[in-house]
Rosetta silent file (secondary structure, phi, psi, omega in degrees, C-alpha in Angstrom):
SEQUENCE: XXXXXXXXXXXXXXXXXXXXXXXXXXXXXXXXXXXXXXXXXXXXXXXXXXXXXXXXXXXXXXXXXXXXXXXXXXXXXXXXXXXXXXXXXXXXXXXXXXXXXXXXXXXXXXXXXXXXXXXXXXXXXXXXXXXXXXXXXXX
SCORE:     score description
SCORE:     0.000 S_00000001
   1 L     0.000  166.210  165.847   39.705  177.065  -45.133 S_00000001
   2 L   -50.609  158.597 -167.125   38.324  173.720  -46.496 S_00000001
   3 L   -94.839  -21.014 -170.029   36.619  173.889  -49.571 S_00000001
   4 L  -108.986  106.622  153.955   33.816  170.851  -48.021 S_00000001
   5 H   -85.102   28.943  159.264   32.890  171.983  -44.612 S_00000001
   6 H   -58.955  -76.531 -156.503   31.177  168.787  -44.310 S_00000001
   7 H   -68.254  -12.519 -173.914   34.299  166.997  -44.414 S_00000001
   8 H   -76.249  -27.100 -178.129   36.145  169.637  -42.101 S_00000001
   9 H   -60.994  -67.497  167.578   32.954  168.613  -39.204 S_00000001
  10 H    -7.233  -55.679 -174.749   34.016  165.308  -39.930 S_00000001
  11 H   -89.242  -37.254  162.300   37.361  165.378  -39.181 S_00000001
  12 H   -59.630  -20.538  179.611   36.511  167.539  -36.059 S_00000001
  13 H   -75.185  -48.595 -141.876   34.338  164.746  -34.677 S_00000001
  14 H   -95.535  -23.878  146.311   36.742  162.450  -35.398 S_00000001
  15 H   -63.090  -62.615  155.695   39.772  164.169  -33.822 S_00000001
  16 H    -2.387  -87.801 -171.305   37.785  164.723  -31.165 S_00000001
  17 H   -55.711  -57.790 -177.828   36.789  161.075  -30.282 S_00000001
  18 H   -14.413  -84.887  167.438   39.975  159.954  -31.162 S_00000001
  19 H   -29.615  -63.721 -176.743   41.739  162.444  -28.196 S_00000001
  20 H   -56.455  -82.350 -174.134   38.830  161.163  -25.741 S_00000001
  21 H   -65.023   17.943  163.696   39.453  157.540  -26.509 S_00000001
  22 H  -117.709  -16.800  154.343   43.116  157.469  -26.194 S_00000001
  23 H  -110.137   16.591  168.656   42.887  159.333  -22.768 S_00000001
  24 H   -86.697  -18.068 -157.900   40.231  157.360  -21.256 S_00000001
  25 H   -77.862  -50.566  160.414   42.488  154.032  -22.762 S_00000001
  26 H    -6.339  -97.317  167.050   45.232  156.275  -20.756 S_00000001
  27 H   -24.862  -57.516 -165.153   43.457  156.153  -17.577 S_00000001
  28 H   -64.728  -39.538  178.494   42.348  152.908  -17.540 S_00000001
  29 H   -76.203  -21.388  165.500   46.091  151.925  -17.941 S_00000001
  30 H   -62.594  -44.585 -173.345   47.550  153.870  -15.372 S_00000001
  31 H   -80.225  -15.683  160.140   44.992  152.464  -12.854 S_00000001
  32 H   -50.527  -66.576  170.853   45.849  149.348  -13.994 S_00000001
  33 H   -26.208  -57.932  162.115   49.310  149.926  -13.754 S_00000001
  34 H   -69.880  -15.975  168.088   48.392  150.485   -9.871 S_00000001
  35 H   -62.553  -50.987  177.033   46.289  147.582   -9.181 S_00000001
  36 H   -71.912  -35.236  170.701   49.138  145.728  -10.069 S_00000001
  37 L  -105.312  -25.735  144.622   51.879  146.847   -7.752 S_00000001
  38 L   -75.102   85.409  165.953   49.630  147.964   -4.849 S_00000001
  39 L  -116.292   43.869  170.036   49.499  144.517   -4.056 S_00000001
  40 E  -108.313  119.157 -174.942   49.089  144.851   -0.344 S_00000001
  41 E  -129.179  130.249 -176.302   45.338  145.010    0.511 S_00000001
  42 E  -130.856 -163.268  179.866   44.060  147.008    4.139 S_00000001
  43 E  -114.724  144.229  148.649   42.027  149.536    5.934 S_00000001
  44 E  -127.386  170.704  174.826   42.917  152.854    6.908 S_00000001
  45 E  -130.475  123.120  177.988   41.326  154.974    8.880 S_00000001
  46 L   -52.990  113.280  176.271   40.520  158.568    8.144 S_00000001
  47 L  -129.180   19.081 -177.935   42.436  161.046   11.055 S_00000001
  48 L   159.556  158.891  157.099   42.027  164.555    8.954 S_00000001
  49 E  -163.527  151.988 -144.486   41.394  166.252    6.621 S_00000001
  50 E   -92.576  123.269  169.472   43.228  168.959    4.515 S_00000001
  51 E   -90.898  113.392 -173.252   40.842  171.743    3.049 S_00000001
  52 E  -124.131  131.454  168.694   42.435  173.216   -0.681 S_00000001
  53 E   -69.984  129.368  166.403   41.051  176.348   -2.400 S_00000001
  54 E  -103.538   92.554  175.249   40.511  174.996   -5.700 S_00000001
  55 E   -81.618  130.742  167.277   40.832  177.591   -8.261 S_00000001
  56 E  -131.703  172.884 -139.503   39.620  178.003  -11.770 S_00000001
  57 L   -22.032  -66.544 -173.492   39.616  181.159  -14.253 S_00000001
  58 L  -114.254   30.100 -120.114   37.046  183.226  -12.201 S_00000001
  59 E   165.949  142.969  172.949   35.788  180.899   -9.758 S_00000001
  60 E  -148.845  142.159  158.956   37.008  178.440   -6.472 S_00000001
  61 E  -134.808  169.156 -177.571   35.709  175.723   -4.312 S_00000001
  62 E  -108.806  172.827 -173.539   37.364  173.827   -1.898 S_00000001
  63 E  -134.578  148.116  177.393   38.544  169.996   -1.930 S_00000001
  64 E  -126.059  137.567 -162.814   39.004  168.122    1.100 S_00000001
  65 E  -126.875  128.879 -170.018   41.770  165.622    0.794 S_00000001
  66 E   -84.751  165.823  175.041   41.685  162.857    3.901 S_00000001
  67 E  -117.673  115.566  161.014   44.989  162.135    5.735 S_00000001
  68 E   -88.991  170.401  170.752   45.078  157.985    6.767 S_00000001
  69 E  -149.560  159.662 -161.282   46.867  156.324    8.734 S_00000001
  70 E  -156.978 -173.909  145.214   47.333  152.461    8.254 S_00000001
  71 L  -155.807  135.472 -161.777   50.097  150.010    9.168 S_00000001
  72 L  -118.258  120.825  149.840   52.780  148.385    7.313 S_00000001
  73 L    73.037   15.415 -171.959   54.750  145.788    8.380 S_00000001
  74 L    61.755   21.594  147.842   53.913  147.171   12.429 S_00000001
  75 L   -71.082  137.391  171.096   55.139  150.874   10.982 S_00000001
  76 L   -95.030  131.635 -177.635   52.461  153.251   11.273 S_00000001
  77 E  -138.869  147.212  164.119   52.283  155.420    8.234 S_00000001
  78 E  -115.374  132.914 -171.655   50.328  158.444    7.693 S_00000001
  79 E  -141.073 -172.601 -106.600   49.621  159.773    4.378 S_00000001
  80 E   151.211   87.449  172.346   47.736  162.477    2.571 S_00000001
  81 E   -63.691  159.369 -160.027   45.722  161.051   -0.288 S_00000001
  82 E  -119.303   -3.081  159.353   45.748  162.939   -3.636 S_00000001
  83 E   -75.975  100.769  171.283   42.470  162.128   -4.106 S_00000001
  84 E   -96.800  148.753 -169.585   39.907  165.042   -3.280 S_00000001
  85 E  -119.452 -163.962 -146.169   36.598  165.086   -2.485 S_00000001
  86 L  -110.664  -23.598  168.618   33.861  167.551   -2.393 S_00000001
  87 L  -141.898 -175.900 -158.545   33.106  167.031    1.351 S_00000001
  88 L   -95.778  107.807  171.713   35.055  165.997    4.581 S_00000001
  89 L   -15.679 -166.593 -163.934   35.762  161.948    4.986 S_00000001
  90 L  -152.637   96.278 -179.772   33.992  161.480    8.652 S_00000001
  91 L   -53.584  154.649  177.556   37.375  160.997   11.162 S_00000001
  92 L    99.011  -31.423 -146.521   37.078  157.715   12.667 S_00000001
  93 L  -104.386 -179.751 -163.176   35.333  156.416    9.416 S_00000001
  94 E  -107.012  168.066  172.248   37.548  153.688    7.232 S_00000001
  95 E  -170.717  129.129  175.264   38.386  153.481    3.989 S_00000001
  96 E   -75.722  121.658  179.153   39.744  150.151    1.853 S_00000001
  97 E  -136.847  171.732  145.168   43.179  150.668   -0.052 S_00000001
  98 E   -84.761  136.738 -179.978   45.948  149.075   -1.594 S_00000001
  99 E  -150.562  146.244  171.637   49.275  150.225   -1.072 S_00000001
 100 L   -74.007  130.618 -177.903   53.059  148.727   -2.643 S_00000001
 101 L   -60.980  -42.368 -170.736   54.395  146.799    0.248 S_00000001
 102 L   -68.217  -36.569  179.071   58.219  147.925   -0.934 S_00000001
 103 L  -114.819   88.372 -173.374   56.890  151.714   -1.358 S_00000001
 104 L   -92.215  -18.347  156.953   53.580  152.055    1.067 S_00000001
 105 L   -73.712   25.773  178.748   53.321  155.531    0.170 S_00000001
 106 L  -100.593   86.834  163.727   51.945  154.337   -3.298 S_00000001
 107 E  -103.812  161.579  174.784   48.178  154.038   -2.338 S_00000001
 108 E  -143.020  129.796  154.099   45.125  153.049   -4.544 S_00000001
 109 E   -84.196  136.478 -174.016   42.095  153.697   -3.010 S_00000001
 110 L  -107.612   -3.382  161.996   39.688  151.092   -4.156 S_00000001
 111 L   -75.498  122.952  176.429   36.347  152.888   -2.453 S_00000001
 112 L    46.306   70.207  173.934   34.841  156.060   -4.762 S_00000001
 113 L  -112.724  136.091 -179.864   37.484  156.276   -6.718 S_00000001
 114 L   -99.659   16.913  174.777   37.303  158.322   -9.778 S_00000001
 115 H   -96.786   -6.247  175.298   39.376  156.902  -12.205 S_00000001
 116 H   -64.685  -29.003 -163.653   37.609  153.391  -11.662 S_00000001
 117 H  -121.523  -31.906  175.790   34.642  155.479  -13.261 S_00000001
 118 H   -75.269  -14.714  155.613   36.450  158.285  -15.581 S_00000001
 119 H   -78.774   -4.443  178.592   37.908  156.476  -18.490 S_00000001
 120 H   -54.793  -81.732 -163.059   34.125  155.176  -18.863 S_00000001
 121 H   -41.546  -47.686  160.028   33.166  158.622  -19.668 S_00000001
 122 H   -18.971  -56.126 -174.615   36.375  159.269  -21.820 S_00000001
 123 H   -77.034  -25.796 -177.679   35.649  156.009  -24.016 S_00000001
 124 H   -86.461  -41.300  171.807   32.079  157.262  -24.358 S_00000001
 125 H   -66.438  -50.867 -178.116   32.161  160.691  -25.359 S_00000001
 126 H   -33.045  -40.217 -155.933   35.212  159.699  -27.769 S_00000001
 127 H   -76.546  -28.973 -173.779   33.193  156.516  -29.506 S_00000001
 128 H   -54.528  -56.141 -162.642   30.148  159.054  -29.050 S_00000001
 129 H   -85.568  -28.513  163.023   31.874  161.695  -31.604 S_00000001
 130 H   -17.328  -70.729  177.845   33.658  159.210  -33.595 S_00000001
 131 H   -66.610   24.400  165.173   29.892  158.457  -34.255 S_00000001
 132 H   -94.280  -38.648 -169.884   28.823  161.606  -35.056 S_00000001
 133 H   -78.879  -29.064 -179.394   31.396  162.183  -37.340 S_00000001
 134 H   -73.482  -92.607 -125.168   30.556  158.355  -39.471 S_00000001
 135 H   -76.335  -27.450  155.107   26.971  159.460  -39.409 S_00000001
 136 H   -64.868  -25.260  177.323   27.542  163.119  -40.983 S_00000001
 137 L   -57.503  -14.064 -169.402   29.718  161.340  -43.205 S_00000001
 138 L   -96.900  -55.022 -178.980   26.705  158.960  -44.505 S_00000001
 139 L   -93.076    0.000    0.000   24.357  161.437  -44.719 S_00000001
């Protein structure tokens, strides 16, 4: 092992942030990436929704994923967002997207969306251990 473990916390902090800020920068560019070519902006309206066992190691919950329907171009398209949520959309109730006019099964929901909010937390724990690791390094 290192001979300083000072400098080995160090370097764990600072891998650390490092990972965290390059995938919240990640995120943020992918939804970017979709802002720009879903540049068709509607309504849909929520007409189901699909209930998925969500498993992890020893433990499940379910996700409810809404199915819209919208129309492009006088097409009606129904689609099954890939977003899930923790309880069931309210059929009937609306919900503002974006979609690529050439590909309309490219949606961005722009309501509760979580990557609009999850590189925050990415860039913050990273710059958070970054700083952890500069301030054991000082002291």
């Amino acid at each position: 092992m290192l001979e300083n473990p000072k400098l080995f916390i160090i370097l764990i902090f600072s891998l650390i942030g490092i990972i965290f800020l390059m995938i919240g920068i990640g995120i943020r560019m992918n939804y970017k990436k979709k802002v720009k070519y879903c540049n068709v902006h509607t309504v849909a309206k929520v007409v189901d929704n699909i209930k998925e066992r969500m498993q992890s190691d020893d433990s499940y919950s379910y996700s409810y994923f809404p199915v819209i329907q919208f129309y492009n171009h006088e097409n009606e398209i129904k689609q099954r967002l890939s977003i899930g949520y923790s309880k069931e959309l309210p059929i009937g109730s609306y919900l503002e997207i974006m979609y690529e006019e050439n590909n309309p099964k490219r949606i961005l929901v722009l309501e509760n969306n979580p990557q609009k909010k999850l590189y925050i937390i990415f860039i913050i724990v990273g710059v958070a251990s970054l700083m952890v690791g500069l301030i054991i390094g000082v002291f």
